[in-house]
XYZ file of C-alpha atoms in Angstrom:
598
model
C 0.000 0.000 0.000
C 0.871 3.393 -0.499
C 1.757 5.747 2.612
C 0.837 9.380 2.006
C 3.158 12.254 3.722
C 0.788 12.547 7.095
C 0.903 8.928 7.155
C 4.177 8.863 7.588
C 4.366 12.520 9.680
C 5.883 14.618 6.284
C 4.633 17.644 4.873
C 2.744 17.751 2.185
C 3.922 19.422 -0.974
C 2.315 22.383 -0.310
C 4.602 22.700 3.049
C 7.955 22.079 1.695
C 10.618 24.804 1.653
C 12.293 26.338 -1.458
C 14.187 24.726 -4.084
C 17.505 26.808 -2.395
C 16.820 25.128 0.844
C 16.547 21.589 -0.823
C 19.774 22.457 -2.715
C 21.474 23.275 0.440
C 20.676 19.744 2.105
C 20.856 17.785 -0.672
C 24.952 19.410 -0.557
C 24.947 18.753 3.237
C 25.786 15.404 1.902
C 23.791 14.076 4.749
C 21.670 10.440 4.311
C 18.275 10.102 5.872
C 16.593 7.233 7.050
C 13.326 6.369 8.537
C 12.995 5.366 11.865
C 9.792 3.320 12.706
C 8.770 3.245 16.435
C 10.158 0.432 18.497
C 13.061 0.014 15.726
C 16.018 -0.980 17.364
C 18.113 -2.352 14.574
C 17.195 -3.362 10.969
C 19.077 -3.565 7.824
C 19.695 -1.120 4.695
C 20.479 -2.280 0.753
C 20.988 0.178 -1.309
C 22.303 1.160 -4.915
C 22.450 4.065 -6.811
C 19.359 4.092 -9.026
C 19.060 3.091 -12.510
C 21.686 0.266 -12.319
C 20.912 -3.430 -12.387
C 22.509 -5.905 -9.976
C 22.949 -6.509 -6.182
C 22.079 -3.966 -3.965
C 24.570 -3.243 -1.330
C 24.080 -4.332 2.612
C 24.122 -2.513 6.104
C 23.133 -3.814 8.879
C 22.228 -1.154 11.601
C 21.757 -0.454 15.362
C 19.747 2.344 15.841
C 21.227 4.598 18.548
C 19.029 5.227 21.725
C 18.511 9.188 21.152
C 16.859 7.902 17.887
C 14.560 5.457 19.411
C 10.766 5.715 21.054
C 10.059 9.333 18.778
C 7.432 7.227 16.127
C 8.286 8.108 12.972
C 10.989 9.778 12.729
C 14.667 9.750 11.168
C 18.333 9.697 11.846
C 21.945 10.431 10.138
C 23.307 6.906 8.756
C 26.633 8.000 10.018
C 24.862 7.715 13.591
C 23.261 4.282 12.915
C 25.814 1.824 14.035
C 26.405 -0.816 11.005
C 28.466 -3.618 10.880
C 28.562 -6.783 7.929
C 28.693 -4.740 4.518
C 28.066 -6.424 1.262
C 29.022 -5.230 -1.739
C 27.636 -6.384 -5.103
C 28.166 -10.111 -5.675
C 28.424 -11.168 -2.554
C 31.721 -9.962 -1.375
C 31.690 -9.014 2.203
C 33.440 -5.697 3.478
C 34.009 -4.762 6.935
C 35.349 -1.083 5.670
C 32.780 1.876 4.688
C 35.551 2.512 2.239
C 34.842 -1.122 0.727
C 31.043 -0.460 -0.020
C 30.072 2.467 -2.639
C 27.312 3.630 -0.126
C 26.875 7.904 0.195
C 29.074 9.544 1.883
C 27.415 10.940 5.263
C 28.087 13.939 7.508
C 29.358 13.349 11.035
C 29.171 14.434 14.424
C 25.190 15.599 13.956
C 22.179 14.530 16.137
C 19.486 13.014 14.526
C 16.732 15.109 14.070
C 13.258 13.989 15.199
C 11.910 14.312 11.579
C 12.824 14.497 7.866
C 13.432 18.178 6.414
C 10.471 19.544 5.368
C 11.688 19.421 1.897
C 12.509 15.624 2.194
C 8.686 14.782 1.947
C 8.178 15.311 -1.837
C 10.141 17.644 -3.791
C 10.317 19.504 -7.097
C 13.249 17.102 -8.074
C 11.550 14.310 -7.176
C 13.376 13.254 -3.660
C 10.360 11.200 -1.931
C 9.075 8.806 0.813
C 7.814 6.379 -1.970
C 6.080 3.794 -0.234
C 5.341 1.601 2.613
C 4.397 -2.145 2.458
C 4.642 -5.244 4.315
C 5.343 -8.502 4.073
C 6.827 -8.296 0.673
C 10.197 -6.357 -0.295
C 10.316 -2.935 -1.002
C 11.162 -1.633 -4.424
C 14.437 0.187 -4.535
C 16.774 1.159 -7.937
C 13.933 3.296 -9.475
C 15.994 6.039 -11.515
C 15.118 9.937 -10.456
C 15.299 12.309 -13.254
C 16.788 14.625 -11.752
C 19.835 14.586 -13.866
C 23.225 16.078 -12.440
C 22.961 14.103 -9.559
C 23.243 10.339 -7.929
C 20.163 9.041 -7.085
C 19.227 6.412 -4.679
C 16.657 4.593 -3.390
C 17.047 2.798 0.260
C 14.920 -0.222 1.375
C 15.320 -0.295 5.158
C 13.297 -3.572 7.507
C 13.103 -3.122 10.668
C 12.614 -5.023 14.189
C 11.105 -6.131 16.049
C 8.133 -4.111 13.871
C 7.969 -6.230 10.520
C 7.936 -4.518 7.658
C 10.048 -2.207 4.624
C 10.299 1.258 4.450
C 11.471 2.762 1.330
C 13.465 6.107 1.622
C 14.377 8.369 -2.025
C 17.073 10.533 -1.235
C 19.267 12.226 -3.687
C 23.349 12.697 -3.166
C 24.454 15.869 -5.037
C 28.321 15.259 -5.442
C 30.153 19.078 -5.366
C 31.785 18.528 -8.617
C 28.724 17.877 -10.197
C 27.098 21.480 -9.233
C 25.803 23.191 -11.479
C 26.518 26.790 -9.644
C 29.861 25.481 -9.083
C 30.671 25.270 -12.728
C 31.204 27.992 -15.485
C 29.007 28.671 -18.418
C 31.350 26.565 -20.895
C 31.345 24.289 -18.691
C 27.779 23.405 -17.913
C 26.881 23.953 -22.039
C 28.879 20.250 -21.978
C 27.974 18.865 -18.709
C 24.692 19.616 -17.488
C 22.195 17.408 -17.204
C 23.798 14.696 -18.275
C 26.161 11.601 -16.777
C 27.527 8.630 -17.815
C 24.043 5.903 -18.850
C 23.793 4.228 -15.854
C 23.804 0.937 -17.589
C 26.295 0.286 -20.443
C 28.023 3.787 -19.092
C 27.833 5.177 -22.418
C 29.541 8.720 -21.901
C 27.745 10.169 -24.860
C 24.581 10.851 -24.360
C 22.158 7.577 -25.448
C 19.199 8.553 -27.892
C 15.947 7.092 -26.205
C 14.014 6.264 -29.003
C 10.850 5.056 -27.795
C 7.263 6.085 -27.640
C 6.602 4.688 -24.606
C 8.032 2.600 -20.801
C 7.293 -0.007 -18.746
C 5.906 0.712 -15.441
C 7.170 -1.890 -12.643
C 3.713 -2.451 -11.171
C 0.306 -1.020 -11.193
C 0.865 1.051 -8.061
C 3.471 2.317 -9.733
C 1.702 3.275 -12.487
C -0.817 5.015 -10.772
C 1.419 7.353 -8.861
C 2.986 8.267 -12.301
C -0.278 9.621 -13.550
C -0.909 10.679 -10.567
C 1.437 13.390 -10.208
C 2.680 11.689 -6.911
C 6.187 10.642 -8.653
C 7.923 11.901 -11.275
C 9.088 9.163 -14.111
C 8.404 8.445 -17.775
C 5.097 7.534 -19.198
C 5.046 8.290 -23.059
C 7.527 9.966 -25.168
C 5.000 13.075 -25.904
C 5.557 14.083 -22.087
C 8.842 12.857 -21.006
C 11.571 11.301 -22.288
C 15.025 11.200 -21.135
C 17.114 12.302 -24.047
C 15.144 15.402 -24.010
C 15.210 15.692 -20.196
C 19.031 16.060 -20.748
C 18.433 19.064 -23.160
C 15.929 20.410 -21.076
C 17.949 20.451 -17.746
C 21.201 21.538 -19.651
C 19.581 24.822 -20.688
C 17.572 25.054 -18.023
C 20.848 25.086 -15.953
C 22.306 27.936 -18.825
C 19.572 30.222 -18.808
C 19.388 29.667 -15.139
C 15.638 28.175 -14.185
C 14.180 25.833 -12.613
C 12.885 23.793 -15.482
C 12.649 23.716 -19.017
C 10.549 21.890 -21.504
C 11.617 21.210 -25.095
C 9.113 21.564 -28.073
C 9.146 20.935 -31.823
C 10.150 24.368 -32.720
C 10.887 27.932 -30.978
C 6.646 28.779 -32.314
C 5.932 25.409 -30.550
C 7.563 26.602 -27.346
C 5.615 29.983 -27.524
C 2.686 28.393 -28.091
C 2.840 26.527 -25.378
C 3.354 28.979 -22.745
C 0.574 30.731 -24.257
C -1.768 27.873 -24.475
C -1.208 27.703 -20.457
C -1.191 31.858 -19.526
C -4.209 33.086 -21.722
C -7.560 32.505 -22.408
C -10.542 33.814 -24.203
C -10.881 37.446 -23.582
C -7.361 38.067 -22.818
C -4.777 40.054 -24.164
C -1.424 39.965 -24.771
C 1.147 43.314 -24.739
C 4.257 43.010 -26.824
C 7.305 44.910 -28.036
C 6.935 45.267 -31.748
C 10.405 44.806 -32.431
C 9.751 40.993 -33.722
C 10.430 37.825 -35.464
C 8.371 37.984 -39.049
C 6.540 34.813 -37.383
C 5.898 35.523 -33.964
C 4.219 38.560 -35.158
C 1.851 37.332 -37.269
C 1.038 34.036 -34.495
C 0.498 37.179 -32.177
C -1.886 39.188 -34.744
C -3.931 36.537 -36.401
C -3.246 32.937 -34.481
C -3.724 33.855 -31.234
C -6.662 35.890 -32.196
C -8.544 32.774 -33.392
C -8.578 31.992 -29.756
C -10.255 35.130 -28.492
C -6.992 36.693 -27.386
C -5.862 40.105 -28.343
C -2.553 41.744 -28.645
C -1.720 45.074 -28.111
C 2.050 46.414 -29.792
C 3.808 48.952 -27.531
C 7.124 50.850 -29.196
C 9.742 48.661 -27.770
C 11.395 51.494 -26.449
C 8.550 53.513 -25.035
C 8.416 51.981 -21.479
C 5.409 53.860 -20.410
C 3.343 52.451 -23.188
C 3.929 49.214 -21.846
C 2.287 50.580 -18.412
C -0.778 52.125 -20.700
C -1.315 48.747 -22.379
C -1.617 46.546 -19.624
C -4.841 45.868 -18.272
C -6.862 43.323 -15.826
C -6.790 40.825 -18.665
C -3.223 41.412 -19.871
C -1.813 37.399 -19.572
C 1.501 38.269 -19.898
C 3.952 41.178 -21.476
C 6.493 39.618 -23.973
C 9.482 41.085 -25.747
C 12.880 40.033 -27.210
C 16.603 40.248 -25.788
C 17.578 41.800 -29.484
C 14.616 42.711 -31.369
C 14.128 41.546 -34.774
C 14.941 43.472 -37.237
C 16.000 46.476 -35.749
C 18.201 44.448 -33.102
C 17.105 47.340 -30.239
C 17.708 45.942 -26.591
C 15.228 47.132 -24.538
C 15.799 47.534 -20.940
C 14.461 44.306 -19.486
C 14.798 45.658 -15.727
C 12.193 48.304 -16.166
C 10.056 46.432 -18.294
C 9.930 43.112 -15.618
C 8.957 46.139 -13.138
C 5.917 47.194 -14.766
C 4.573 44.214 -15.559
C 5.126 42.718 -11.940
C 3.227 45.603 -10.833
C 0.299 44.651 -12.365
C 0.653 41.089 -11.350
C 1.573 40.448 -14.825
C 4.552 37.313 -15.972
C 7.448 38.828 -18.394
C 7.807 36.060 -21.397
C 11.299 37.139 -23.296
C 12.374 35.756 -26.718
C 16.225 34.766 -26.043
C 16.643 33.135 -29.147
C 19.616 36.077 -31.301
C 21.265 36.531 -27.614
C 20.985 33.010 -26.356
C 22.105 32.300 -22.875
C 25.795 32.517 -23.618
C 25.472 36.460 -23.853
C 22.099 37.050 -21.703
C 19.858 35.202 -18.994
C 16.939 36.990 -18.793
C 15.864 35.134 -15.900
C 18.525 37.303 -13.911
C 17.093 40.537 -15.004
C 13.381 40.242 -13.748
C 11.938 37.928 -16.697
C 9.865 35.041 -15.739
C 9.825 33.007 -18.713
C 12.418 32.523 -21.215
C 12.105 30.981 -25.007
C 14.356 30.192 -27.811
C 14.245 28.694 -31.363
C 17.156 26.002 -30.608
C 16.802 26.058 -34.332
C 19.562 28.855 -34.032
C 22.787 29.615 -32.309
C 21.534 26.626 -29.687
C 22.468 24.187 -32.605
C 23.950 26.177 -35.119
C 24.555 23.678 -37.991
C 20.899 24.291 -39.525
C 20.143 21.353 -39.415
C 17.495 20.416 -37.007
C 14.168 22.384 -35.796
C 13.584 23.000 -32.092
C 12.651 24.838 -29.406
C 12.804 25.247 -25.449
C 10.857 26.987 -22.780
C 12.338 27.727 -19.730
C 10.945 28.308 -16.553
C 12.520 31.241 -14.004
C 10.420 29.454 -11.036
C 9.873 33.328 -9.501
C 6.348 34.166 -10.419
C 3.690 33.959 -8.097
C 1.163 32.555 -10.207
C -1.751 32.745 -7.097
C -1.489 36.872 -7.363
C -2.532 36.930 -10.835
C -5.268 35.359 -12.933
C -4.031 32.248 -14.124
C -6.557 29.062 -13.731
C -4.525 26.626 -15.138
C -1.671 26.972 -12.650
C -3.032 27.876 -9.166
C -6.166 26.650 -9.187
C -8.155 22.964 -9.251
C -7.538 22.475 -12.609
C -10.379 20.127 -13.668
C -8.043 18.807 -16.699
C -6.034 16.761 -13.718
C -8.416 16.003 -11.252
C -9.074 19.130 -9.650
C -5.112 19.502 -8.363
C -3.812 23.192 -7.759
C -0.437 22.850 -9.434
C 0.570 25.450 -7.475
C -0.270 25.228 -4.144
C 0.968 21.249 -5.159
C 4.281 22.107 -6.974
C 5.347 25.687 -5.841
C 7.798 27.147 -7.704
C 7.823 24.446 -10.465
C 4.306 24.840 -11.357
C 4.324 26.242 -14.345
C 6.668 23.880 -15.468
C 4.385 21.026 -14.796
C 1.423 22.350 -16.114
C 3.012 22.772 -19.305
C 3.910 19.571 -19.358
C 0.977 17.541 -18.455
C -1.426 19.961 -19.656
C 0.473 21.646 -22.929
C 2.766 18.748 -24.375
C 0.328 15.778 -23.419
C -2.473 17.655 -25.426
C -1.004 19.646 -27.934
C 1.768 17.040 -28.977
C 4.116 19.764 -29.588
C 6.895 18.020 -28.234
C 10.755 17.263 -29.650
C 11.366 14.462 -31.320
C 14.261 12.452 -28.729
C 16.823 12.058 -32.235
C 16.338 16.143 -32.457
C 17.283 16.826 -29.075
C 20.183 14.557 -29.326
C 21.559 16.696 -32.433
C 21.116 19.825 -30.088
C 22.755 18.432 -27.174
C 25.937 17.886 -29.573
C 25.953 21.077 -30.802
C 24.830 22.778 -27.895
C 28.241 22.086 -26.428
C 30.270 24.241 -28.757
C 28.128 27.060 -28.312
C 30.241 28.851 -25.910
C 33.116 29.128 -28.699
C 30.566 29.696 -31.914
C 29.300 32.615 -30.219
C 32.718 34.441 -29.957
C 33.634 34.060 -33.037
C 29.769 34.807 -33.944
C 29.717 38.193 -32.131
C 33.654 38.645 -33.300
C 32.835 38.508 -36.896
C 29.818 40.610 -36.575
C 31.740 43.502 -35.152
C 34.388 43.581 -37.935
C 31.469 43.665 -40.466
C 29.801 46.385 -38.611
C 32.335 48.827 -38.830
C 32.928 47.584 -42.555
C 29.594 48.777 -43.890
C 29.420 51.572 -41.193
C 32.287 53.029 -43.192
C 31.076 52.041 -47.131
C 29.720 54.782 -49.313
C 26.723 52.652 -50.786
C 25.487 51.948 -46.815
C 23.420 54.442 -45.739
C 22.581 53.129 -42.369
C 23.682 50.029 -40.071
C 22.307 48.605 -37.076
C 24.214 46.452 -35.012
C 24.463 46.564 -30.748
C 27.555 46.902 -30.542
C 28.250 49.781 -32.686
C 28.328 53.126 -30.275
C 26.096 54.702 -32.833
C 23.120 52.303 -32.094
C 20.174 53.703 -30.331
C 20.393 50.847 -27.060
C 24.163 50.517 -27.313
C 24.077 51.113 -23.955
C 21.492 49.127 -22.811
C 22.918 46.634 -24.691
C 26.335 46.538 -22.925
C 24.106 46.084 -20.002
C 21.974 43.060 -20.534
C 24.608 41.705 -23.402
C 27.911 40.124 -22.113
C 31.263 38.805 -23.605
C 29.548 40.178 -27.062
C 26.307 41.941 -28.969
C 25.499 38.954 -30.803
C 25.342 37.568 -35.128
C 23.201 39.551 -36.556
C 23.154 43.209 -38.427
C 20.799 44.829 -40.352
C 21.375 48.112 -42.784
C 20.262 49.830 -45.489
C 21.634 51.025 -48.928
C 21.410 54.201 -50.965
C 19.470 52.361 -53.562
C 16.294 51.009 -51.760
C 14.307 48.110 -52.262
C 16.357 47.514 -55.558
C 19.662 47.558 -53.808
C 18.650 45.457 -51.211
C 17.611 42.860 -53.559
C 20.626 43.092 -55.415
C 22.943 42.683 -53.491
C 20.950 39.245 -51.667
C 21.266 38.304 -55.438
C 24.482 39.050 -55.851
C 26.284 37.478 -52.311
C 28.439 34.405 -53.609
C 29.500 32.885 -50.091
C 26.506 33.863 -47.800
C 23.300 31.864 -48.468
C 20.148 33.525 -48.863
C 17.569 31.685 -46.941
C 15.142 32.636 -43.960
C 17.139 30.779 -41.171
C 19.454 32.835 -38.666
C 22.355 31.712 -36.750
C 24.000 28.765 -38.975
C 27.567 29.038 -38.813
C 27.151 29.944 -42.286
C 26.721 33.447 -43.200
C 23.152 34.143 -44.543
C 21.243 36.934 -46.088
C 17.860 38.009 -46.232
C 15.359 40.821 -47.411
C 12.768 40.797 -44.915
C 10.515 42.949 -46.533
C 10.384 41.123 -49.260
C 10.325 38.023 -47.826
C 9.916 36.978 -43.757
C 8.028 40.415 -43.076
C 6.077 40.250 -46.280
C 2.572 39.338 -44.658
C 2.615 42.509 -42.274
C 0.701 45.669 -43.720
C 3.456 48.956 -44.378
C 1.991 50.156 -40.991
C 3.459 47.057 -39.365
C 6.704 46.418 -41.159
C 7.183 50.395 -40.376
C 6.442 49.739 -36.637
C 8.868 46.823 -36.315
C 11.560 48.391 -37.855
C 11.163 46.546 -41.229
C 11.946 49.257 -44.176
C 12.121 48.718 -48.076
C 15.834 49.198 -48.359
C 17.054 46.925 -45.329
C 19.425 43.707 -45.767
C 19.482 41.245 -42.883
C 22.749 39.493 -42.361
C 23.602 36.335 -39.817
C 26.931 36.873 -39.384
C 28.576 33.098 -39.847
C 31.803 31.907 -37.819
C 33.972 31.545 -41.675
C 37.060 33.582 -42.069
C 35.892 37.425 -41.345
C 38.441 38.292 -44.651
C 36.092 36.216 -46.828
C 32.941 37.597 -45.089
C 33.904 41.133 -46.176
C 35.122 40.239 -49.749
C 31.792 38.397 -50.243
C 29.878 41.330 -48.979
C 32.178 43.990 -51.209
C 31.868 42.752 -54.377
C 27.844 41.992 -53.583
C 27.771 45.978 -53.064
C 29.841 46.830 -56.244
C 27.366 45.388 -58.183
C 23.966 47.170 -56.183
């Protein structure tokens, strides 16, 4: 049978602390086990979870400060244990024999569990109680970056198994302890805890087995966190999803079937009929029109502000407003808005901030740090960079709190699950799980698993592409800025650029790949010299390591009335350039003779 959290004197979700505090005991390093009353000595097995084989022995004496407080818990280091067995039968007398946790010492037990040991956003639990039969133990946690474990523990005189989750987080292995370039190749993912593959394994499979029907049942019952079917979970994705996650610094990211998939999906979850949206008109040719016409098939409006015009974002936003969205480098005119301000006024109307990362990516801004709330990008870009594979990721900050503002779906019973108030249940991972089992399990939006293993291999060069990205860009920059046939250029970094200085803000270790500027010749020039280009490509894709060219208003701002391409910065005569990682010589020679002949 299962034993819920007051059966077994825990908190409920609701009650547990913050995903800091977890952090913090989870690095204590200290081991957990549950007492039963009347226990005076019992035995432990253990093994890290995920692998096959033996489980390792303890036997244990539980010391008398321990004893007689029902059900409570104490340090293993403070459990007296004697007659180790390590896998296949080989007995060791020596702690240092047996790969059991290592354990704090010198600490009293405490009476109870932490309050964040009940159930936890990353999935640390009190999984069940039986009797008379053994306790399951070896389930894997998802919570990738660290060991996970899963301790059966039978007691006497009291017969009967208790089954304690707990989670060892070894130093090394922290995130926050590691760099950016770093964590772009490590995150989320260790060696496969079966063949131990290095490389990341490509889970290819619609669906897994579930070990019993209990088991089952807690799975779709929210009350543990595991696989079910590849259109929710899967693990090769859950390795992309906590690697940028961990870059953009969140507490949770889900991974979709494009960067519009991962939009829509945070949208599907923050507004409903009769709401309205307020966004910076500085945008991708796409989102626009999914914010003018799409979303509007839904009932939901969208008012444009001037990116730059703060207090029309305070005008605009009204009891309905779902959430206020805007992007790190606005597309075309690459203007960086100041997020700060922006994440002010929309928190004081109770209103989330939803910020496009996708032409800054994580490597030069997390907008998480500067007041945002949700983060997307199209991994289709810089995240990959090979142009090659379609994808997308939302990202969850973990910050808002979704009870102060209107937002059903999230905090409260949502009738979709059974009435459960994902919020009050999941605190500051709420959003993330409602996008999950409400968006990707309906919509079917999700990534493919072979998609998010092509990302994961290119996400870990990212850190180097983007120098030479953001190095390239600047030489070109001050190339046209300088030519004769250029009448104007846009590009952050340039000192003449309207939010160079907001941009050397928000924007580190570069101002990103792209540029935009016009030519003395208009429309006619611009489309010219796309024509003319010999190594960029012109396509509609940004952030290849090839070099690419574009005439948006010709082509990816085409649909928008001259009223809209005017507002978003979109004018006759401008050329869009991605700025590839090739030699910056050949760049310029390309683009030279191009202009020559415009």
């Amino acid at each position: 049978m299962y034993a819920t959290n007051a059966d077994l004197g825990f908190p409920s979700r609701a009650a547990r602390t913050t995903r800091t505090d977890l952090e913090e005991w989870i690095h204590d390093a200290r081991v957990y086990v549950a007492i039963r009353e009347g226990a005076l000595a019992g035995m432990l097995r253990y093994r890290e979870a995920g692998k096959k084989g033996d489980p390792e022995f303890g036997r244990f004496a539980v010391p008398p400060q321990a004893r007689g407080e029902g059900i409570g818990s104490a340090l293993l280091d403070q459990v007296a244990s004697s007659g180790y067995r390590a896998r296949g039968g080989r007995r060791a007398d020596s702690a240092a024999d047996v790969r059991r946790p290592p354990v704090s010492a010198g600490s009293l037990p405490p009476t109870r569990l932490p309050e964040n040991a009940g159930v936890t956003a990353r999935g640390c639990s009190v999984r069940r109680v039986t009797h008379g039969e053994a306790a399951v133990i070896g389930r894997p946690c998802l919570s990738a970056g660290t060991r996970s474990f899963e301790m059966s523990s039978v007691f006497a005189p009291t017969v009967g198994f208790t089954t304690v989750r707990y989670q060892e987080t070894r130093m090394s292995d922290d995130p926050d302890s590691h760099e950016f370039a770093t964590n772009s190749i490590h995150a989320g993912q260790e060696s496969d805890p079966t063949t131990r593959a290095r490389a990341p394994p490509i889970y290819q499979t619609t669906s897994y087995e579930f070990e019993d029907t209990d088991h089952a049942a807690a799975l779709f019952g929210l009350e543990e966190t595991g696989n079910i079917y590849s259109r929710i979970m899967n693990p090769t994705n859950a390795m992309l999803e906590e690697r940028i996650a961990t870059l953009e610094g969140g507490v949770g990211a889900l991974a979709t079937a494009s960067g519009m998939a991962a939009f829509d999906l945070a949208t599907f979850i923050l507004a409903d009929v009769g709401d309205n949206i307020v966004s910076a008109s500085s945008l991708y040719g796409g989102t626009y029109t999914y914010l003018t016409h799409t979303v509007a098939k839904r009932g939901i409006e969208t008012t444009f502000v001037d990116t730059l015009d703060y207090d029309a974002y305070a005008e605009a936003i009204d009891d309905d407003t779902a959430f206020v969205h805007l992007e790190t480098i606005g597309n075309p005119a690459l203007v960086t808005p100041d997020i700060e301000r922006i994440a002010d006024i929309a928190h004081d109307h109770d209103v989330p901030l939803f910020v496009d990362n996708t032409f800054a990516t994580p490597h030069l801004c997390r907008p998480l740090e500067h007041g945002a709330d949700l983060v997307w990008n199209s991994t289709t870009k810089w995240i990959h960079g090979a142009g090659t594979t379609v994808g997308g990721i939302l990202v969850d900050g973990g910050s808002f709190p979704w009870d102060e503002g209107d937002y059903p779906e999230i905090s409260e019973p949502n009738p979709a699950y059974h009435g459960v108030n994902f919020y009050e249940t999941f605190g500051d991972m709420a959003f993330s799980v409602v996008a999950r089992t409400r968006g990707l399990r309906d919509l079917g939006n999700q990534q493919s698993p072979f998609d998010a293993w092509t990302t994961l291999q290119k996400l870990e060069s990212l850190p180097l592409r983007m120098e030479k990205h953001c190095e390239n860009a600047m030489a070109v920059a001050e190339f046209l800025e300088g030519h004769e046939q250029v009448s104007w250029v846009n590009y952050p970094g340039l000192e003449s650029h309207e939010t160079h200085e907001e941009a050397s803000k928000y924007l580190e270790g570069g101002y990103g790949g792209m540029i935009t500027f016009g030519l003395e010749g208009g429309y006619d020039a611009a489309e010219t010299v796309c024509n003319e280009v010999e190594l960029f490509s012109l396509l509609a894709n940004v952030g290849d390591a090839k070099s690419l060219i574009i005439h948006p208003a010709s082509t990816t701002h085409q649909q928008l009335t001259e009223e809209e391409k005017l507002a978003s910065g979109t004018t006759d005569d401008l050329v869009r350039l991605s700025v590839g990682i090739e030699d910056v010589d050949d760049i310029i020679a390309d683009l030279e003779q191009a202009l020559e002949s415009a």
